[in-house]
Short mmCIF file of C-alpha atoms in Angstrom, two decimals:
data_model
loop_
_atom_site.label_atom_id
_atom_site.label_comp_id
_atom_site.label_asym_id
_atom_site.label_seq_id
_atom_site.Cartn_x
_atom_site.Cartn_y
_atom_site.Cartn_z
CA UNK A 1 12.19 2.63 18.93
CA UNK A 2 9.62 2.22 16.43
CA UNK A 3 5.89 2.42 16.89
CA UNK A 4 4.58 -0.52 17.61
CA UNK A 5 0.83 -2.08 16.96
CA UNK A 6 -1.88 -4.33 19.10
CA UNK A 7 -1.16 -7.97 18.35
CA UNK A 8 -2.96 -9.83 17.15
CA UNK A 9 -5.05 -7.39 15.39
CA UNK A 10 -8.80 -8.17 14.84
CA UNK A 11 -9.23 -11.14 12.45
CA UNK A 12 -10.70 -10.86 9.21
CA UNK A 13 -12.08 -13.21 6.59
CA UNK A 14 -9.61 -11.56 3.98
CA UNK A 15 -11.00 -13.90 0.80
CA UNK A 16 -15.03 -12.31 1.86
CA UNK A 17 -13.23 -9.51 2.17
CA UNK A 18 -11.58 -9.58 -1.60
CA UNK A 19 -14.88 -10.40 -2.62
CA UNK A 20 -17.06 -8.00 -1.01
CA UNK A 21 -14.64 -5.01 -2.94
CA UNK A 22 -14.66 -6.20 -6.40
CA UNK A 23 -19.00 -6.26 -5.98
CA UNK A 24 -18.80 -2.80 -5.00
CA UNK A 25 -16.30 -1.84 -7.66
CA UNK A 26 -18.24 -3.96 -10.43
CA UNK A 27 -15.29 -5.93 -10.94
CA UNK A 28 -14.47 -9.71 -11.15
CA UNK A 29 -13.71 -12.15 -8.71
CA UNK A 30 -10.17 -12.26 -10.37
CA UNK A 31 -9.17 -8.54 -10.42
CA UNK A 32 -5.84 -7.52 -8.56
CA UNK A 33 -5.87 -4.05 -6.31
CA UNK A 34 -3.20 -2.08 -5.58
CA UNK A 35 -4.50 0.01 -3.12
CA UNK A 36 -2.81 3.81 -2.10
CA UNK A 37 -3.62 4.73 1.24
CA UNK A 38 -3.57 8.22 2.62
CA UNK A 39 -4.02 11.92 2.46
CA UNK A 40 -3.90 13.46 -1.18
CA UNK A 41 -1.28 15.83 -0.37
CA UNK A 42 2.41 16.52 -2.39
CA UNK A 43 4.26 14.15 0.37
CA UNK A 44 2.39 10.79 -0.42
CA UNK A 45 3.41 10.93 -3.85
CA UNK A 46 0.66 9.63 -5.47
CA UNK A 47 0.98 11.29 -8.75
CA UNK A 48 4.37 9.08 -9.22
CA UNK A 49 1.91 6.31 -8.33
CA UNK A 50 -0.45 6.89 -11.11
CA UNK A 51 1.71 7.85 -13.46
CA UNK A 52 4.12 4.35 -12.60
CA UNK A 53 0.37 2.38 -12.82
CA UNK A 54 -0.57 4.01 -15.88
CA UNK A 55 2.38 2.55 -18.42
CA UNK A 56 1.61 -1.53 -16.93
CA UNK A 57 -1.67 -1.30 -17.17
CA UNK A 58 -2.40 -2.91 -20.35
CA UNK A 59 0.01 -5.24 -19.92
CA UNK A 60 -2.43 -6.41 -17.29
CA UNK A 61 -5.80 -6.18 -17.69
CA UNK A 62 -6.71 -7.44 -14.77
CA UNK A 63 -5.08 -5.15 -12.39
CA UNK A 64 -7.17 -1.77 -11.15
CA UNK A 65 -6.10 0.89 -8.56
CA UNK A 66 -7.49 2.34 -5.86
CA UNK A 67 -7.24 4.84 -4.16
CA UNK A 68 -8.52 5.92 -0.17
CA UNK A 69 -8.86 9.36 1.28
CA UNK A 70 -8.88 12.33 0.35
CA UNK A 71 -7.12 16.29 0.25
CA UNK A 72 -6.45 19.01 -2.08
CA UNK A 73 -5.13 17.44 -4.86
CA UNK A 74 -7.65 15.07 -5.66
CA UNK A 75 -8.88 17.08 -8.65
CA UNK A 76 -4.98 16.92 -9.96
CA UNK A 77 -4.84 13.26 -9.14
CA UNK A 78 -8.28 12.74 -11.07
CA UNK A 79 -7.13 15.22 -13.62
CA UNK A 80 -3.48 12.67 -13.90
CA UNK A 81 -5.71 9.89 -14.15
CA UNK A 82 -7.44 11.07 -17.49
CA UNK A 83 -4.06 12.49 -18.89
CA UNK A 84 -2.91 9.13 -18.84
CA UNK A 85 -6.31 7.35 -19.98
CA UNK A 86 -6.34 5.13 -17.04
CA UNK A 87 -9.84 7.09 -15.37
CA UNK A 88 -11.77 3.81 -16.25
CA UNK A 89 -8.99 1.67 -14.02
CA UNK A 90 -8.45 4.05 -11.34
CA UNK A 91 -11.57 4.56 -8.16
CA UNK A 92 -10.78 7.33 -5.72
CA UNK A 93 -12.75 6.36 -2.91
CA UNK A 94 -12.71 9.06 -0.44
CA UNK A 95 -12.25 8.30 3.22
CA UNK A 96 -13.70 4.83 4.36
CA UNK A 97 -14.06 3.76 7.82
CA UNK A 98 -13.67 0.14 7.10
CA UNK A 99 -9.09 0.30 6.73
CA UNK A 100 -9.05 -2.96 8.15
CA UNK A 101 -11.00 -4.40 5.50
CA UNK A 102 -10.03 -2.50 2.97
CA UNK A 103 -6.30 -3.50 3.62
CA UNK A 104 -7.22 -7.64 3.67
CA UNK A 105 -8.88 -6.74 0.33
CA UNK A 106 -6.04 -5.26 -1.80
CA UNK A 107 -3.40 -7.29 -3.46
CA UNK A 108 -0.53 -4.88 -3.43
CA UNK A 109 0.23 -1.63 -1.25
CA UNK A 110 2.00 1.06 -2.97
CA UNK A 111 3.42 3.69 -0.79
CA UNK A 112 5.60 6.39 -3.15
CA UNK A 113 6.16 8.72 -0.46
CA UNK A 114 8.52 11.55 -0.67
CA UNK A 115 8.98 11.26 2.52
CA UNK A 116 7.27 10.84 5.69
CA UNK A 117 7.36 10.67 9.57
CA UNK A 118 7.46 6.31 9.88
CA UNK A 119 4.13 4.97 8.00
CA UNK A 120 1.33 3.32 10.35
CA UNK A 121 -0.79 2.30 7.74
CA UNK A 122 2.88 -0.23 6.51
CA UNK A 123 2.29 -1.62 9.73
CA UNK A 124 -1.13 -2.07 8.72
CA UNK A 125 -0.50 -3.96 5.47
CA UNK A 126 2.16 -6.00 6.86
CA UNK A 127 -1.15 -7.09 9.65
CA UNK A 128 -3.10 -7.90 6.60
CA UNK A 129 -0.18 -10.24 5.12
CA UNK A 130 0.01 -7.58 2.05
CA UNK A 131 3.10 -6.96 0.18
CA UNK A 132 4.66 -3.19 -0.29
CA UNK A 133 5.78 -1.14 -2.21
CA UNK A 134 7.45 1.88 -1.19
CA UNK A 135 9.95 4.95 -1.72
CA UNK A 136 13.08 4.28 0.32
CA UNK A 137 12.84 7.12 2.33
CA UNK A 138 12.69 8.02 5.63
CA UNK A 139 11.78 5.08 7.72
CA UNK A 140 10.01 3.38 5.23
CA UNK A 141 13.16 1.11 4.79
CA UNK A 142 13.32 0.52 8.89
CA UNK A 143 10.13 -1.24 8.03
CA UNK A 144 9.87 -2.71 4.86
CA UNK A 145 12.85 -5.30 3.61
CA UNK A 146 13.32 -5.01 0.10
CA UNK A 147 13.21 -8.34 -1.77
CA UNK A 148 12.14 -10.10 1.01
CA UNK A 149 8.31 -8.02 2.49
CA UNK A 150 8.09 -5.33 -0.06
CA UNK A 151 10.36 -3.70 -2.70
CA UNK A 152 12.39 -0.59 -2.27
CA UNK A 153 13.01 2.07 -5.45
CA UNK A 154 14.05 5.60 -4.99
CA UNK A 155 11.35 8.86 -4.83
CA UNK A 156 9.75 10.31 -7.82
CA UNK A 157 11.09 7.97 -9.97
CA UNK A 158 7.79 6.78 -11.85
CA UNK A 159 10.13 3.92 -14.19
CA UNK A 160 11.24 2.31 -11.24
CA UNK A 161 7.59 1.91 -9.33
CA UNK A 162 6.10 0.76 -12.40
CA UNK A 163 9.07 -2.06 -12.73
CA UNK A 164 7.70 -3.29 -9.48
CA UNK A 165 4.24 -3.11 -9.69
CA UNK A 166 5.27 -4.88 -13.50
CA UNK A 167 6.74 -8.17 -10.96
CA UNK A 168 4.44 -8.09 -8.16
CA UNK A 169 1.71 -8.12 -10.76
CA UNK A 170 3.28 -10.87 -12.92
CA UNK A 171 4.08 -13.25 -10.09
CA UNK A 172 1.38 -14.01 -7.59
CA UNK A 173 3.64 -16.52 -5.67
CA UNK A 174 5.87 -14.12 -5.56
CA UNK A 175 2.71 -11.50 -3.74
CA UNK A 176 1.97 -13.88 -1.26
CA UNK A 177 5.40 -14.91 0.23
CA UNK A 178 6.10 -11.09 0.79
CA UNK A 179 2.71 -10.69 2.14
CA UNK A 180 3.44 -14.06 4.67
CA UNK A 181 7.19 -12.14 5.53
CA UNK A 182 6.16 -9.68 5.74
CA UNK A 183 3.24 -10.30 8.81
CA UNK A 184 5.95 -12.39 10.37
CA UNK A 185 8.23 -9.20 10.47
CA UNK A 186 5.30 -7.22 12.32
CA UNK A 187 4.87 -10.04 15.19
CA UNK A 188 9.19 -9.92 15.20
CA UNK A 189 9.66 -6.88 15.23
CA UNK A 190 6.64 -4.05 15.79
CA UNK A 191 3.94 -5.50 18.61
CA UNK A 192 2.86 -3.05 20.65
CA UNK A 193 4.32 -5.30 23.37
CA UNK A 194 7.85 -4.87 22.42
CA UNK A 195 7.62 -1.34 22.12
CA UNK A 196 6.81 -1.01 25.74
CA UNK A 197 10.04 -2.55 26.48
CA UNK A 198 12.08 -0.80 24.75
CA UNK A 199 10.48 2.39 26.23
CA UNK A 200 10.98 0.75 29.45
CA UNK A 201 14.29 -0.39 28.85
CA UNK A 202 15.22 2.88 27.91
CA UNK A 203 14.07 4.35 31.13
#
């Protein structure tokens, strides 16, 4: 039985959220934001996300990577951005209490985890119509439909992550389409109401 989210989610003016975050970061209005959200630990695979971003950064000068969260790997990850030459294109935002607005401000949600229990943050991305690039591990393929609501790649595969980023960064219409399909899938499959009904059926 999958986790469910209480629906409908509180409304957020996505255009305003996008504008506000870009202003906070000193970015142009047309900047394309890729976000990784979670604890900065090995499990989350953030180093591979940074390496993949570095591969496509020159090709997509309007792209920016934001890392939301904190943890023991932060110094290592910040060093990774410097070694890859993208430290000026990656923002470490630390812990934030405005996760819903942050998610709404993203164009792509990147989840390069090595393993996951479920990944509730995926539902948060889907709730804000943000397409997902994730690892095909654990329960992630049960949440993200490859080629429909996002793209799935093998874990720790920097080449595949970079190619997925290249595809979505190069096609704004595809991003919007996948985001809307993700939002619809959340309502159809991952509502709290449906989760409760399935538990009642089980008992």
